Amino acid sequence: STAQAKELKLAHFMPPVHHLHKAMFAPMAKDLAAATNGKLTMKIYSSGALGKGPVQQYKRVVQGVADIAFGVLVYTPRLFPKTMIAANPGVGRTSTEVTEKMWKIYDKHLADEYKKTKLLALFANWPSVLISRKKPIKTLADIKGMKLRVSSPADVPLVNSWGAVGIHMSVTKTYTAMQNGVIDAIQIAPSALQRPWKLAEPGEYVSQGVKGVASLFFVMMNKQSWDGLSSSEQAAISKLTGKAASIKVSTTWGGADKKALAAAKAGKQIQLVTIDPAEAAKFDAASDKAVRAALAKADKSGIKATEIYNALTQ
Amino acid sequence: MIDRLDHVVRFLALWVGVLSLLALTLVTVIDVTLRTVFNSPIHGGGDIAQFFLIIVVSASIAYSGRSGGQVVVELFENVASEAILRWVDVVIKFIGFLMLMVLSWHLVISGIDALEFGESSGTLQISYAPFMYTAAFGIFLYAVVLLVEIIQLMRGQSIEYGGD
Amino acid sequence: MSVTAIGFIGLFFLFLFLVLRMPVAMAMLVVGFVGTWVVNGTVPALTSLSGEAFEIISFSQLTVVPLFVLMGNLAGVSGMSRDLYNAAYKWIGHFRGGLASATIVGCAGFAAMSGSSIAAAVTMGRVALPEMKRFKYSDSLATGSVAAGGTLGILIPPSTGMIIYAILTEQSIGRLFMAGILPGLLLTGLFLIAIYIVTKRNPEKGPAGPRATFKERLASLRAAGTIVSVVLMTIGGIYLGWFTPVEAAGVGAFMVLVIALYRKELNWPKAKFVVLQTLRTTATVFMILIGAHVFIPFMALTEIPEDLVTFLVGLDVGNLGVLIIILLTYIVLGTFLEGLAMLVLTLPIVYPLILQLGLSPIWFGVVVVIVLEMGLISPPVGVNVFVVRGIAPDVPMGTIFRGIWPFWFAMAACLAILVAFPDIALILPNTMFD
Ligand code: NA
Ligand code: NA
């Protein structure tokens, strides 16, 4: 019966106080109910209420455990080898820019990675900076031999190309690891300096100016749930999601990173280091070489990785 | 029949347990030592510990079932006759048997689908498929335990839950 | 049919299965799976079932369970509990009730290596009960102090109860462990006071033991010193952020293993016993968590927990009133429900309530553990009492339960103090490096 109200289940694994819950999911639910006069609503199951942990989010939405699921691409990188290319350095300087670039090439290059679901949002966070303790990172020589935490195993060869020792570690462990000197530096988005990760406390310096890596996120809807909606209901969802909504959320989220950088510049808790352009170029040249090598390897496995990266960096 | 099964279950638990508990302890200690003393942790040490954990748990479930390790709420012990209790036990165990068979079977399916859903370990990116099969086997063994217990009960024999 | 109705039918079957003696984990698994099937369809139900089971089996933080259980079991067979009891005995055994007090102190020390209250009661009971018998302690005080002292095993870190709470509520295991230390010491002190009061009123219940020479005392400290250093390394290492609880468990298990081998205390029969015990406890914890993680999404779908929370928060009794209702309910449930079962069955409803009331989840974890401890020694179903009876089969159950009341009131006092001064639990986790 089409007259009956429908409720969509949205599953994510963060607490309800998380930025994305407040800035994206809650407003989306509110706007959808308003746009459909309460005929189509969205119930948010936060903190993994419909299933534990981030790894299975894609599976959950494909199999219909939830109608809509939020996930992080890096937990299942093999599923999205083409999209993951957008996480590489050089794609953009801000979260908005990276997100825009992804959507620019989406139809031509990425769409076939999302065939099993209805993609509602695809966005990036702010490209990474380098947070260090004891020693400020100003030159390639500074970073040589540093234990540098990265957020994706794919980033290990990248920072190794700078002479650092890349260690893949979950963000939840970084505070203690930095405090105890288990790691010397962290590659991460600048907003991690502030709550909840508070890396400005164990960190002494934050270095910017080098091309950073981004984390990528999706919101997807189960195909059958989508097909089961009337065209007006689909239109209501489409209006609240897609390219424009993705760019918007990446921009508001990026506001937190800008704030963190501004605070660092004001010298609150941590000291901002802007790497000299000539020196940054050396970092970027090394990164570029590592990226090109990874792309060439991916090319051989049958995806047009170099072509996609070139399209993203144009 | 149950004695022979007990022997298998216990043997498996003991030897897999000895080896993987030792491995788990050593991986952790080596990882900590390399990290704190030599400043270079094992790449993917967490993944390796995780694999041994899956093995430990898989080897232990059936043994735990046979040695009285499952938490049961003891509410009404002696309200019904022994015959009734026996049949209630058979039904309850049969439901459990079905449940475990479904879980075991679907863990195999998950293993087959692991690639499709990108399920692999965090750092080393090793597919979870073989570990899903391991878990499926551990659950299956517990199902077999319940089945044998059911047969024993239906023959009118009683069941001992003994462990070390 | 509404999802709420389906939820209540599910709950009915859950209780039916429990009454018919289906293991708690299995009952949650069956009801969670079938319930999700009815509400959400076949494919989602199967995906949840195998997905959540594997998520738990492969959850790397949970390596803390086999490792800490291994450490406790190794400590149990390697004579370390004897060393602990000995030291306490040599220092305070000559006071009135001193052997019972030594039992409590020994239990507290053993609790710092073992995550289980049963293990603590068994190991310390085997050492302490014959001694107390020799010095003509009353059966009630002797068995009561072992049963109660054993419960410290889940309050003083490490603790399997706290690990389960941490996983179900996504709280940090390390912080919960730290939060248990001061309340654990407080409760140890309250137990000693309880013994003092009992023996003051009836001196014949706990006659003084022999007075040890200073030399003997020093020697006993040296033996216990090994254990204290293991505890300081592991628990202190977590506090200082040297390592995670998982790593602390591995380091602790390794150190105890090395000590046991060095002292030639570990032979093949003991090793077999340790490994099989460790596997059994590990499977118990994992099955409970798997059952809970298949059951909890079903409960979330039925919206029953949400409605109950709204109802309870809406009651006109204030936050403290709701908290007291929760604690009293737990105490009543604890009389006949096994602790872990009670924890996993109630947390889906109680935990959101605690968050709603704005209470600290870490503090509540400690409070819940103390309530579980009360359940462990209260009739009719007191697991630790059964355990003690297993060691001292000639003592009637009624005598043990009679010996327990002073300790039960000590726990109630500890609970009241923690409600009045939450900082006792929170000060350590708030100052730790993590
Ligand atoms: Na303990
Ligand atoms: Na009880």
Tab-separated table of C-alpha atoms and ligand atoms in Angstrom, chain C residues 331-338 372-383 401, ligand 2:
chain	number	residue	atom	x	y	z
C	331	ILE	CA	20.298	-6.597	42.799
C	332	VAL	CA	17.031	-8.527	42.611
C	333	LEU	CA	17.880	-10.029	39.205
C	334	GLY	CA	21.327	-10.882	40.532
C	335	THR	CA	19.906	-13.147	43.207
C	336	PHE	CA	18.888	-15.729	40.595
C	337	LEU	CA	20.599	-14.737	37.309
C	338	GLU	CA	24.182	-15.520	36.411
C	372	LEU	CA	27.171	-8.452	39.744
C	373	GLU	CA	29.460	-9.302	42.656
C	374	MET	CA	26.523	-9.086	45.033
C	375	GLY	CA	24.672	-11.519	42.799
C	376	LEU	CA	27.616	-13.912	42.831
C	377	ILE	CA	27.219	-14.505	46.557
C	378	SER	CA	23.497	-14.020	47.138
C	379	PRO	CA	21.013	-16.908	47.404
C	380	PRO	CA	19.380	-18.784	45.770
C	381	VAL	CA	21.843	-18.760	42.842
C	382	GLY	CA	25.274	-17.620	43.992
C	383	VAL	CA	27.918	-18.943	41.660
C	401	PHE	CA	25.167	-18.173	52.851
D	2	NA	NA	22.773	-14.683	43.270
